[in-house]
mmCIF file of C-alpha atoms in Angstrom:
data_model
loop_
_atom_site.group_PDB
_atom_site.id
_atom_site.type_symbol
_atom_site.label_atom_id
_atom_site.label_comp_id
_atom_site.label_asym_id
_atom_site.label_seq_id
_atom_site.Cartn_x
_atom_site.Cartn_y
_atom_site.Cartn_z
ATOM 1 C CA MET A 1 0.279 -0.218 0.200
ATOM 2 C CA SER A 2 2.980 2.197 0.916
ATOM 3 C CA LEU A 3 4.551 1.280 -1.990
ATOM 4 C CA SER A 4 1.563 2.085 -4.364
ATOM 5 C CA SER A 5 0.872 5.472 -2.558
ATOM 6 C CA ASP A 6 4.491 6.327 -3.092
ATOM 7 C CA ASP A 7 4.380 5.221 -6.911
ATOM 8 C CA ASN A 8 1.378 8.064 -6.910
ATOM 9 C CA ARG A 9 2.820 10.842 -5.035
ATOM 10 C CA ASN A 10 6.518 10.168 -7.610
ATOM 11 C CA LYS A 11 4.038 10.431 -10.299
ATOM 12 C CA LYS A 12 2.220 13.592 -8.834
ATOM 13 C CA MET A 13 6.100 15.236 -9.062
ATOM 14 C CA PHE A 14 6.646 14.188 -12.262
ATOM 15 C CA LEU A 15 3.707 15.668 -13.573
ATOM 16 C CA ASN A 16 4.332 19.234 -10.929
ATOM 17 C CA SER A 17 7.832 19.351 -12.141
ATOM 18 C CA ILE A 18 6.392 19.209 -16.093
ATOM 19 C CA ALA A 19 4.031 21.497 -15.626
ATOM 20 C CA LEU A 20 5.923 24.073 -13.449
ATOM 21 C CA ILE A 21 9.662 23.793 -15.230
ATOM 22 C CA SER A 22 7.396 24.676 -18.736
ATOM 23 C CA GLN A 23 5.882 27.309 -18.253
ATOM 24 C CA GLU A 24 8.911 29.282 -16.141
ATOM 25 C CA VAL A 25 11.114 28.228 -19.360
ATOM 26 C CA LEU A 26 8.286 29.394 -21.872
ATOM 27 C CA GLU A 27 8.870 33.154 -21.111
ATOM 28 C CA ALA A 28 12.432 33.453 -21.490
ATOM 29 C CA SER A 29 11.951 31.165 -24.496
ATOM 30 C CA ILE A 30 9.951 33.363 -26.375
ATOM 31 C CA LEU A 31 11.989 35.874 -26.188
ATOM 32 C CA ILE A 32 15.090 34.853 -27.459
ATOM 33 C CA SER A 33 13.541 32.700 -30.416
ATOM 34 C CA ILE A 34 12.184 36.652 -30.946
ATOM 35 C CA LEU A 35 15.007 38.091 -30.685
ATOM 36 C CA MET A 36 16.577 35.616 -32.387
ATOM 37 C CA ALA A 37 14.263 36.251 -34.862
ATOM 38 C CA LEU A 38 14.275 40.321 -35.184
ATOM 39 C CA THR A 39 18.674 39.372 -34.747
ATOM 40 C CA LYS A 40 18.576 37.501 -37.949
ATOM 41 C CA GLN A 41 16.648 39.620 -39.984
ATOM 42 C CA LEU A 42 18.966 42.392 -39.322
ATOM 43 C CA GLU A 43 21.948 39.747 -40.461
ATOM 44 C CA LEU A 44 23.847 39.777 -37.135
ATOM 45 C CA SER A 45 24.653 36.887 -35.356
ATOM 46 C CA SER A 46 22.606 35.510 -33.070
ATOM 47 C CA ARG A 47 26.233 34.797 -30.427
ATOM 48 C CA TRP A 48 24.303 37.494 -27.608
ATOM 49 C CA ALA A 49 21.881 34.943 -27.283
ATOM 50 C CA ILE A 50 24.712 32.383 -25.276
ATOM 51 C CA SER A 51 26.292 34.859 -23.589
ATOM 52 C CA ALA A 52 22.628 36.154 -22.306
ATOM 53 C CA LEU A 53 22.195 32.051 -21.625
ATOM 54 C CA LEU A 54 25.648 31.980 -19.122
ATOM 55 C CA ILE A 55 24.515 35.543 -17.417
ATOM 56 C CA GLY A 56 21.366 34.795 -16.561
ATOM 57 C CA SER A 57 21.850 31.653 -15.168
ATOM 58 C CA LEU A 58 24.616 32.942 -13.275
ATOM 59 C CA GLY A 59 22.020 35.889 -12.216
ATOM 60 C CA ALA A 60 19.006 33.810 -11.000
ATOM 61 C CA TYR A 61 21.440 31.659 -9.382
ATOM 62 C CA ILE A 62 23.015 34.831 -7.271
ATOM 63 C CA TYR A 63 18.537 35.971 -6.693
ATOM 64 C CA GLY A 64 17.096 31.695 -5.867
ATOM 65 C CA LEU A 65 20.125 31.482 -3.153
ATOM 66 C CA ASN A 66 19.339 35.013 -1.340
ATOM 67 C CA ILE A 67 15.550 34.974 -1.714
ATOM 68 C CA GLY A 68 15.445 34.164 1.679
ATOM 69 C CA ASN A 69 17.706 37.373 2.427
ATOM 70 C CA ILE A 70 15.819 39.487 -0.548
ATOM 71 C CA SER A 71 12.036 38.312 0.807
ATOM 72 C CA GLU A 72 12.389 40.243 3.792
ATOM 73 C CA TRP A 73 13.830 44.003 2.191
ATOM 74 C CA PHE A 74 10.892 46.512 2.225
ATOM 75 C CA ASP A 75 9.627 44.765 5.694
ATOM 76 C CA TYR A 76 9.002 41.282 3.803
ATOM 77 C CA VAL A 77 7.605 42.821 0.464
ATOM 78 C CA GLY A 78 11.444 42.338 -0.810
ATOM 79 C CA GLN A 79 11.066 39.517 -3.207
ATOM 80 C CA GLU A 80 7.820 41.951 -4.820
ATOM 81 C CA ILE A 81 9.885 44.247 -5.181
ATOM 82 C CA VAL A 82 13.155 43.267 -6.500
ATOM 83 C CA ASN A 83 10.790 40.687 -9.161
ATOM 84 C CA ALA A 84 8.395 44.295 -9.927
ATOM 85 C CA CYS A 85 11.745 45.670 -11.194
ATOM 86 C CA ILE A 86 13.030 43.807 -12.704
ATOM 87 C CA GLN A 87 9.891 43.279 -14.755
ATOM 88 C CA ILE A 88 9.664 47.332 -15.491
ATOM 89 C CA ALA A 89 12.946 46.903 -16.565
ATOM 90 C CA ILE A 90 12.270 43.979 -18.943
ATOM 91 C CA VAL A 91 10.003 46.238 -20.882
ATOM 92 C CA MET A 92 11.839 50.013 -20.733
ATOM 93 C CA LEU A 93 14.489 47.161 -23.222
ATOM 94 C CA MET A 94 11.589 46.101 -25.153
ATOM 95 C CA PHE A 95 10.624 49.141 -26.267
ATOM 96 C CA ILE A 96 14.337 50.433 -27.044
ATOM 97 C CA ALA A 97 14.906 47.456 -28.739
ATOM 98 C CA THR A 98 11.710 48.278 -30.510
ATOM 99 C CA PHE A 99 12.736 51.424 -31.268
ATOM 100 C CA LEU A 100 16.266 50.719 -32.844
ATOM 101 C CA TYR A 101 15.038 47.520 -34.506
ATOM 102 C CA SER A 102 12.398 49.668 -36.559
ATOM 103 C CA ARG A 103 14.486 52.852 -37.516
ATOM 104 C CA SER A 104 16.954 52.507 -40.027
ATOM 105 C CA ILE A 105 19.479 55.388 -39.153
ATOM 106 C CA PHE A 106 20.169 52.166 -36.640
ATOM 107 C CA ASN A 107 19.785 49.457 -37.795
ATOM 108 C CA THR A 108 22.049 50.309 -40.568
ATOM 109 C CA LYS A 109 24.799 51.473 -38.695
ATOM 110 C CA LYS A 110 27.141 49.452 -36.368
ATOM 111 C CA TYR A 111 27.220 51.308 -33.110
ATOM 112 C CA GLY A 112 23.210 50.747 -33.389
ATOM 113 C CA GLN A 113 23.829 47.187 -33.661
ATOM 114 C CA THR A 114 25.077 46.836 -30.960
ATOM 115 C CA LEU A 115 23.198 48.844 -28.571
ATOM 116 C CA PHE A 116 20.537 46.108 -30.066
ATOM 117 C CA ILE A 117 22.864 43.197 -29.395
ATOM 118 C CA VAL A 118 23.380 44.712 -25.522
ATOM 119 C CA ASN A 119 19.850 45.668 -25.399
ATOM 120 C CA ALA A 120 18.415 42.326 -26.596
ATOM 121 C CA THR A 121 21.869 40.513 -24.651
ATOM 122 C CA ALA A 122 19.975 42.337 -21.329
ATOM 123 C CA ILE A 123 16.454 41.742 -21.583
ATOM 124 C CA VAL A 124 17.039 37.539 -22.315
ATOM 125 C CA ALA A 125 19.099 37.710 -19.084
ATOM 126 C CA LEU A 126 16.322 39.817 -17.022
ATOM 127 C CA ALA A 127 14.036 37.217 -18.188
ATOM 128 C CA ILE A 128 16.423 34.322 -16.848
ATOM 129 C CA VAL A 129 17.318 36.116 -13.417
ATOM 130 C CA ARG A 130 13.589 35.940 -12.670
ATOM 131 C CA GLU A 131 12.796 32.725 -13.993
ATOM 132 C CA GLY A 132 15.291 30.515 -13.174
ATOM 133 C CA ALA A 133 15.716 31.637 -9.641
ATOM 134 C CA GLU A 134 11.990 30.792 -8.777
ATOM 135 C CA ILE A 135 12.976 27.441 -10.995
ATOM 136 C CA TYR A 136 16.772 26.729 -8.648
ATOM 137 C CA ASN A 137 14.374 27.329 -5.743
ATOM 138 C CA TYR A 138 11.870 24.194 -6.994
ATOM 139 C CA LEU A 139 14.740 22.402 -7.781
ATOM 140 C CA ALA A 140 16.909 23.214 -4.941
ATOM 141 C CA GLY A 141 13.275 22.127 -2.775
ATOM 142 C CA ALA A 142 12.369 19.368 -3.570
ATOM 143 C CA LEU A 143 15.465 17.561 -4.367
ATOM 144 C CA THR A 144 16.290 16.941 -1.104
ATOM 145 C CA HIS A 145 14.322 13.794 -1.341
ATOM 146 C CA ALA A 146 16.062 11.216 -2.429
ATOM 147 C CA GLU A 147 12.440 9.329 -3.212
ATOM 148 C CA TYR A 148 11.526 12.319 -5.801
ATOM 149 C CA LEU A 149 14.853 12.535 -7.588
ATOM 150 C CA VAL A 150 14.222 10.516 -10.552
ATOM 151 C CA SER A 151 11.249 11.849 -11.335
ATOM 152 C CA VAL A 152 11.762 15.296 -10.901
ATOM 153 C CA THR A 153 15.250 15.323 -12.525
ATOM 154 C CA THR A 154 12.839 13.644 -15.557
ATOM 155 C CA GLY A 155 9.853 16.061 -15.167
ATOM 156 C CA SER A 156 12.106 18.528 -15.690
ATOM 157 C CA ILE A 157 13.773 17.559 -18.514
ATOM 158 C CA ILE A 158 11.136 16.900 -20.143
ATOM 159 C CA GLY A 159 9.600 20.577 -19.435
ATOM 160 C CA THR A 160 12.546 22.448 -20.066
ATOM 161 C CA GLY A 161 12.354 20.175 -23.521
ATOM 162 C CA ILE A 162 7.660 21.785 -23.663
ATOM 163 C CA GLY A 163 9.288 24.909 -23.082
ATOM 164 C CA VAL A 164 12.463 25.373 -25.352
ATOM 165 C CA SER A 165 10.313 23.482 -28.528
ATOM 166 C CA ILE A 166 7.494 25.956 -28.032
ATOM 167 C CA GLY A 167 10.328 28.698 -28.322
ATOM 168 C CA ILE A 168 12.104 26.990 -31.694
ATOM 169 C CA LEU A 169 8.780 26.681 -32.931
ATOM 170 C CA PHE A 170 8.342 29.991 -32.977
ATOM 171 C CA TYR A 171 11.598 31.413 -34.603
ATOM 172 C CA TYR A 172 10.775 29.064 -37.003
ATOM 173 C CA ALA A 173 7.065 30.374 -37.859
ATOM 174 C CA LEU A 174 8.351 33.968 -37.182
ATOM 175 C CA GLY A 175 11.186 33.031 -40.187
ATOM 176 C CA ALA A 176 8.610 31.294 -42.539
ATOM 177 C CA ILE A 177 6.235 34.502 -42.697
ATOM 178 C CA THR A 178 7.737 36.794 -45.506
ATOM 179 C CA GLY A 179 8.124 40.510 -45.518
ATOM 180 C CA LYS A 180 5.678 43.300 -43.151
ATOM 181 C CA ARG A 181 3.938 40.394 -42.094
ATOM 182 C CA ARG A 182 6.760 38.937 -39.779
ATOM 183 C CA HIS A 183 8.009 42.412 -38.569
ATOM 184 C CA ILE A 184 3.743 42.368 -37.863
ATOM 185 C CA ILE A 185 3.330 39.366 -36.249
ATOM 186 C CA GLY A 186 6.931 39.446 -34.112
ATOM 187 C CA LEU A 187 5.890 42.710 -32.941
ATOM 188 C CA ILE A 188 2.506 41.913 -31.434
ATOM 189 C CA LEU A 189 3.700 38.995 -30.111
ATOM 190 C CA PHE A 190 6.348 41.130 -27.998
ATOM 191 C CA SER A 191 4.141 43.847 -27.511
ATOM 192 C CA LEU A 192 1.319 41.279 -25.209
ATOM 193 C CA ILE A 193 5.188 40.135 -23.345
ATOM 194 C CA ALA A 194 5.353 43.645 -22.994
ATOM 195 C CA GLY A 195 1.568 43.521 -21.732
ATOM 196 C CA SER A 196 2.182 40.692 -19.499
ATOM 197 C CA MET A 197 5.252 41.900 -18.245
ATOM 198 C CA THR A 198 3.678 44.814 -17.171
ATOM 199 C CA SER A 199 0.295 43.218 -15.825
ATOM 200 C CA GLN A 200 2.307 41.469 -13.918
ATOM 201 C CA ALA A 201 4.426 43.532 -12.217
ATOM 202 C CA LEU A 202 1.516 45.887 -11.544
ATOM 203 C CA LEU A 203 0.034 42.956 -9.540
ATOM 204 C CA LEU A 204 3.433 42.093 -7.556
ATOM 205 C CA LEU A 205 3.753 45.564 -6.573
ATOM 206 C CA ASN A 206 -0.550 45.347 -5.296
ATOM 207 C CA GLN A 207 0.873 42.274 -3.853
ATOM 208 C CA ALA A 208 3.341 44.308 -1.679
ATOM 209 C CA ASP A 209 0.513 47.361 -1.076
ATOM 210 C CA TRP A 210 2.803 49.377 -2.273
ATOM 211 C CA ILE A 211 -0.479 50.013 -5.123
ATOM 212 C CA PRO A 212 -4.187 49.559 -4.179
ATOM 213 C CA SER A 213 -6.564 47.266 -5.552
ATOM 214 C CA THR A 214 -8.987 48.092 -8.262
ATOM 215 C CA PRO A 215 -11.913 45.667 -8.348
ATOM 216 C CA ILE A 216 -11.428 42.315 -10.608
ATOM 217 C CA LEU A 217 -12.550 43.788 -14.993
ATOM 218 C CA TRP A 218 -13.651 39.973 -15.784
ATOM 219 C CA ASP A 219 -13.842 36.336 -15.095
ATOM 220 C CA THR A 220 -13.201 33.960 -17.285
ATOM 221 C CA SER A 221 -12.509 31.301 -15.255
ATOM 222 C CA SER A 222 -15.308 29.323 -16.203
ATOM 223 C CA LEU A 223 -14.030 29.250 -20.187
ATOM 224 C CA LEU A 224 -10.435 28.828 -19.586
ATOM 225 C CA SER A 225 -9.060 27.750 -16.507
ATOM 226 C CA GLU A 226 -5.918 29.141 -15.000
ATOM 227 C CA TYR A 227 -5.509 25.686 -13.839
ATOM 228 C CA SER A 228 -5.551 24.304 -17.690
ATOM 229 C CA LEU A 229 -2.254 23.816 -19.467
ATOM 230 C CA THR A 230 -3.844 25.714 -21.698
ATOM 231 C CA GLY A 231 -4.397 28.327 -19.503
ATOM 232 C CA ARG A 232 -1.215 27.892 -18.038
ATOM 233 C CA LEU A 233 1.069 28.333 -21.338
ATOM 234 C CA LEU A 234 -1.084 31.111 -22.482
ATOM 235 C CA TYR A 235 -0.255 33.169 -19.087
ATOM 236 C CA GLY A 236 3.331 32.138 -19.822
ATOM 237 C CA LEU A 237 2.986 33.411 -23.189
ATOM 238 C CA ILE A 238 0.985 36.278 -22.993
ATOM 239 C CA GLY A 239 -0.294 36.731 -19.752
ATOM 240 C CA TYR A 240 -3.644 35.635 -20.073
ATOM 241 C CA GLU A 241 -5.285 35.993 -16.487
ATOM 242 C CA ALA A 242 -8.753 34.618 -15.556
ATOM 243 C CA THR A 243 -9.527 37.748 -13.401
ATOM 244 C CA PRO A 244 -7.836 40.580 -14.198
ATOM 245 C CA SER A 245 -8.472 44.149 -12.352
ATOM 246 C CA ILE A 246 -8.691 47.148 -14.050
ATOM 247 C CA LEU A 247 -4.950 48.054 -12.915
ATOM 248 C CA GLU A 248 -3.526 45.109 -14.588
ATOM 249 C CA PHE A 249 -5.482 45.571 -17.613
ATOM 250 C CA PHE A 250 -4.872 49.243 -18.603
ATOM 251 C CA GLY A 251 -1.313 48.553 -17.739
ATOM 252 C CA TYR A 252 -1.420 45.601 -19.923
ATOM 253 C CA LEU A 253 -3.606 48.137 -22.613
ATOM 254 C CA THR A 254 -1.185 51.251 -22.441
ATOM 255 C CA THR A 255 2.202 48.788 -22.726
ATOM 256 C CA VAL A 256 0.705 46.868 -26.291
ATOM 257 C CA MET A 257 -0.419 50.938 -28.141
ATOM 258 C CA ILE A 258 3.038 52.093 -26.735
ATOM 259 C CA MET A 259 4.897 49.766 -28.570
ATOM 260 C CA LEU A 260 2.472 48.933 -31.693
ATOM 261 C CA PHE A 261 3.525 53.067 -32.579
ATOM 262 C CA ILE A 262 6.773 52.606 -31.534
ATOM 263 C CA GLY A 263 7.477 49.217 -33.950
ATOM 264 C CA ILE A 264 4.904 50.072 -36.499
ATOM 265 C CA LYS A 265 6.015 53.715 -36.476
ATOM 266 C CA LYS A 266 8.831 53.594 -39.337
ATOM 267 C CA THR A 267 8.472 49.956 -40.556
ATOM 268 C CA PRO A 268 8.253 50.524 -44.887
ATOM 269 C CA LYS A 269 12.085 51.869 -43.357
ATOM 270 C CA ILE A 270 12.982 48.197 -42.529
ATOM 271 C CA LYS A 271 16.384 46.613 -44.208
ATOM 272 C CA CYS A 272 15.740 42.988 -45.785
ATOM 273 C CA LEU A 273 11.963 43.250 -46.090
ATOM 274 C CA ASP A 274 11.579 40.453 -48.147
ATOM 275 C CA GLU A 275 14.164 37.726 -47.149
ATOM 276 C CA LYS A 276 13.578 35.114 -45.516
ATOM 277 C CA ILE A 277 14.850 34.477 -42.274
ATOM 278 C CA ASN A 278 16.365 30.812 -42.628
ATOM 279 C CA THR A 279 17.035 31.189 -46.440
ATOM 280 C CA MET B 1 17.534 77.633 24.891
ATOM 281 C CA LYS B 2 16.816 78.948 21.076
ATOM 282 C CA THR B 3 17.807 75.726 19.622
ATOM 283 C CA LEU B 4 15.769 73.236 22.246
ATOM 284 C CA HIS B 5 12.361 75.409 20.945
ATOM 285 C CA TYR B 6 13.478 74.563 17.442
ATOM 286 C CA LYS B 7 13.938 71.465 18.260
ATOM 287 C CA LEU B 8 10.945 70.857 20.233
ATOM 288 C CA VAL B 9 8.778 72.799 16.856
ATOM 289 C CA LEU B 10 10.221 70.216 14.463
ATOM 290 C CA LEU B 11 9.828 67.124 17.124
ATOM 291 C CA THR B 12 6.443 67.878 16.960
ATOM 292 C CA CYS B 13 5.619 68.582 13.304
ATOM 293 C CA ILE B 14 7.379 65.659 12.832
ATOM 294 C CA GLY B 15 4.578 63.622 15.177
ATOM 295 C CA PHE B 16 1.683 65.274 12.691
ATOM 296 C CA ILE B 17 2.778 64.033 10.198
ATOM 297 C CA ILE B 18 2.857 60.277 11.029
ATOM 298 C CA SER B 19 0.146 60.542 13.329
ATOM 299 C CA PRO B 20 -2.082 59.470 10.923
ATOM 300 C CA PHE B 21 0.322 56.852 9.983
ATOM 301 C CA ASN B 22 0.202 55.454 13.577
ATOM 302 C CA ALA B 23 -3.188 55.724 13.784
ATOM 303 C CA PHE B 24 -4.019 53.250 11.102
ATOM 304 C CA ALA B 25 -2.245 49.835 12.687
ATOM 305 C CA GLY B 26 -2.747 48.744 8.952
ATOM 306 C CA PRO B 27 -4.425 45.975 7.943
ATOM 307 C CA PRO B 28 -5.671 42.496 9.780
ATOM 308 C CA ILE B 29 -3.131 40.557 9.914
ATOM 309 C CA ILE B 30 -3.517 36.660 9.540
ATOM 310 C CA GLU B 31 -1.040 34.056 10.326
ATOM 311 C CA LEU B 32 -0.442 31.160 7.634
ATOM 312 C CA GLU B 33 2.279 28.263 8.835
ATOM 313 C CA ILE B 34 3.102 25.579 5.848
ATOM 314 C CA LYS B 35 5.216 22.135 7.998
ATOM 315 C CA ASP B 36 5.711 18.971 5.799
ATOM 316 C CA HIS B 37 4.189 20.744 2.987
ATOM 317 C CA LEU B 38 0.867 21.078 4.082
ATOM 318 C CA PHE B 39 -0.949 24.868 4.894
ATOM 319 C CA TYR B 40 -1.972 24.932 8.889
ATOM 320 C CA PRO B 41 -4.925 26.112 9.292
ATOM 321 C CA SER B 42 -5.777 25.312 5.615
ATOM 322 C CA ILE B 43 -9.188 27.406 5.730
ATOM 323 C CA ILE B 44 -9.365 30.478 6.882
ATOM 324 C CA GLU B 45 -12.577 32.678 6.949
ATOM 325 C CA ILE B 46 -11.739 36.728 6.423
ATOM 326 C CA PRO B 47 -14.069 39.046 6.302
ATOM 327 C CA ALA B 48 -14.970 40.394 2.493
ATOM 328 C CA ASN B 49 -13.861 43.909 1.269
ATOM 329 C CA LYS B 50 -11.270 44.647 3.330
ATOM 330 C CA LYS B 51 -7.689 44.515 2.825
ATOM 331 C CA ILE B 52 -6.001 41.665 4.610
ATOM 332 C CA LYS B 53 -1.877 41.354 5.798
ATOM 333 C CA LEU B 54 -0.752 37.189 5.570
ATOM 334 C CA LEU B 55 2.294 35.946 7.227
ATOM 335 C CA ILE B 56 3.193 32.925 6.251
ATOM 336 C CA LYS B 57 5.726 30.985 8.837
ATOM 337 C CA ASN B 58 7.663 28.220 6.556
ATOM 338 C CA LEU B 59 8.750 26.109 9.017
ATOM 339 C CA ASP B 60 10.201 23.466 6.164
ATOM 340 C CA PRO B 61 13.590 23.666 5.822
ATOM 341 C CA THR B 62 12.800 23.577 1.966
ATOM 342 C CA PRO B 63 11.092 26.589 -0.589
ATOM 343 C CA GLU B 64 7.993 26.681 -1.147
ATOM 344 C CA GLU B 65 5.552 28.838 -2.947
ATOM 345 C CA PHE B 66 1.779 30.054 -2.115
ATOM 346 C CA GLU B 67 0.143 30.217 -5.366
ATOM 347 C CA SER B 68 -3.294 31.038 -6.360
ATOM 348 C CA TYR B 69 -5.444 31.974 -9.457
ATOM 349 C CA GLU B 70 -8.599 32.511 -7.904
ATOM 350 C CA LEU B 71 -6.731 35.614 -5.364
ATOM 351 C CA ASN B 72 -4.542 35.918 -8.439
ATOM 352 C CA ARG B 73 -0.739 35.412 -5.580
ATOM 353 C CA GLU B 74 2.089 33.780 -5.789
ATOM 354 C CA LYS B 75 5.409 33.700 -3.729
ATOM 355 C CA VAL B 76 7.850 31.710 -3.290
ATOM 356 C CA ILE B 77 8.383 31.229 0.417
ATOM 357 C CA ALA B 78 12.384 30.465 1.237
ATOM 358 C CA GLY B 79 12.451 27.208 3.872
ATOM 359 C CA ASN B 80 12.405 28.332 7.492
ATOM 360 C CA ARG B 81 11.802 32.129 6.511
ATOM 361 C CA LYS B 82 8.638 33.702 6.684
ATOM 362 C CA ALA B 83 6.758 36.052 3.996
ATOM 363 C CA VAL B 84 3.851 38.742 3.670
ATOM 364 C CA ILE B 85 1.035 38.872 1.205
ATOM 365 C CA PHE B 86 -1.547 41.397 0.791
ATOM 366 C CA ILE B 87 -4.803 39.976 -0.334
ATOM 367 C CA GLY B 88 -8.052 41.776 -1.017
ATOM 368 C CA PRO B 89 -10.180 43.604 -0.343
ATOM 369 C CA LEU B 90 -12.169 40.076 -1.321
ATOM 370 C CA ALA B 91 -16.235 39.584 -2.272
ATOM 371 C CA PRO B 92 -17.243 37.195 -0.436
ATOM 372 C CA GLY B 93 -16.596 33.992 -1.565
ATOM 373 C CA GLU B 94 -14.123 31.236 -1.564
ATOM 374 C CA TYR B 95 -10.164 31.650 -2.591
ATOM 375 C CA PRO B 96 -8.343 28.007 -2.917
ATOM 376 C CA PHE B 97 -4.552 28.200 -2.479
ATOM 377 C CA PHE B 98 -2.124 25.597 -2.991
ATOM 378 C CA GLY B 99 1.765 25.111 -2.613
ATOM 379 C CA GLU B 100 3.139 25.009 -5.663
ATOM 380 C CA PHE B 101 6.188 23.211 -5.202
ATOM 381 C CA TYR B 102 3.565 20.367 -3.849
ATOM 382 C CA PRO B 103 0.556 21.048 -5.212
ATOM 383 C CA LYS B 104 -1.289 18.110 -4.334
ATOM 384 C CA THR B 105 0.143 18.373 -0.213
ATOM 385 C CA ALA B 106 -0.371 22.046 0.293
ATOM 386 C CA GLN B 107 -3.619 23.075 -0.304
ATOM 387 C CA GLY B 108 -6.249 25.814 1.633
ATOM 388 C CA LYS B 109 -9.048 28.052 1.379
ATOM 389 C CA ILE B 110 -9.779 31.333 2.085
ATOM 390 C CA VAL B 111 -13.113 31.933 2.878
ATOM 391 C CA ALA B 112 -14.343 36.122 2.039
ATOM 392 C CA ILE B 113 -17.144 36.189 4.410
ATOM 393 C CA GLU B 114 -19.856 39.694 4.780
#
């Protein structure tokens, strides 16, 4: 009897590892793939992604290791404040990336391209720091239980595989679309991710009681539950919330509008417009 | 003598400025503990339409993540540490929460009552 309950618990930890890790990996993975697609379109090397992964992982390790102390800052809401700052920083950098990418005055010049690469590295590294710290804490805890070692490890590997695969899928899907349409779809995806980050930052600041609560705008939990796999993946992808507050919604909307405004303005001047990424 | 006067005036001013904040003792605090990947108490009754400060103590040596889709809350709590999460004001109803790192065991719900 105890064996079957152990088996059951192992299965649950296995499935939980898949769900948790894939969701955490997805966000960074999508950001990398869009930015790599943009880098390729600018005919630049995507080697920056390796530095971003390394810097991000180191940052995630340091942040994860110190999460206990950081959480005690600002009267026990340090984690919310640090995470909200990271999210806001990523959104600002994404605005800059879109600005640099969409203007031929920058994207055809060496300094503009270097700035774009540095910017892309910072975006991905910061995203990995936040998500990676959570993964670190999960694994640091779960792997102390010897009985879960195999289920958690295999679940995490599969979860990482799912997250990375979706990223790769996006990269090639963006590459397969030609011309102006690719720029627009990339821009829309970028806007939605940035919108999701803003609303998450606002939510965290509210959780820390730094900004007031606003009423819930709608409830779609019966249509698409956040417990479902689709709900979780959509949360990781575009920040799906079944019950968003008014402030989160307007934060999301404002970010999307700003991003579209920055990106659409000079669309026709984009370099190598009709070239396929993977040709 | 004159400087002492100034100091007194200054102190009184500061006192007046911060007094409204002192008068507000802040939202009611509800304590929650995590032990052996379980929440104690697992059912918490709170007044509806009021902001609440949840003080969660993780008595396990391993980290746990407090998560609730209904409350829109998510926070990692390191092993043997405590954390604060503000929730509400909530409409009357039930709001389940769980520990994302051990979701099958660490479960509970907040019940907002009018």
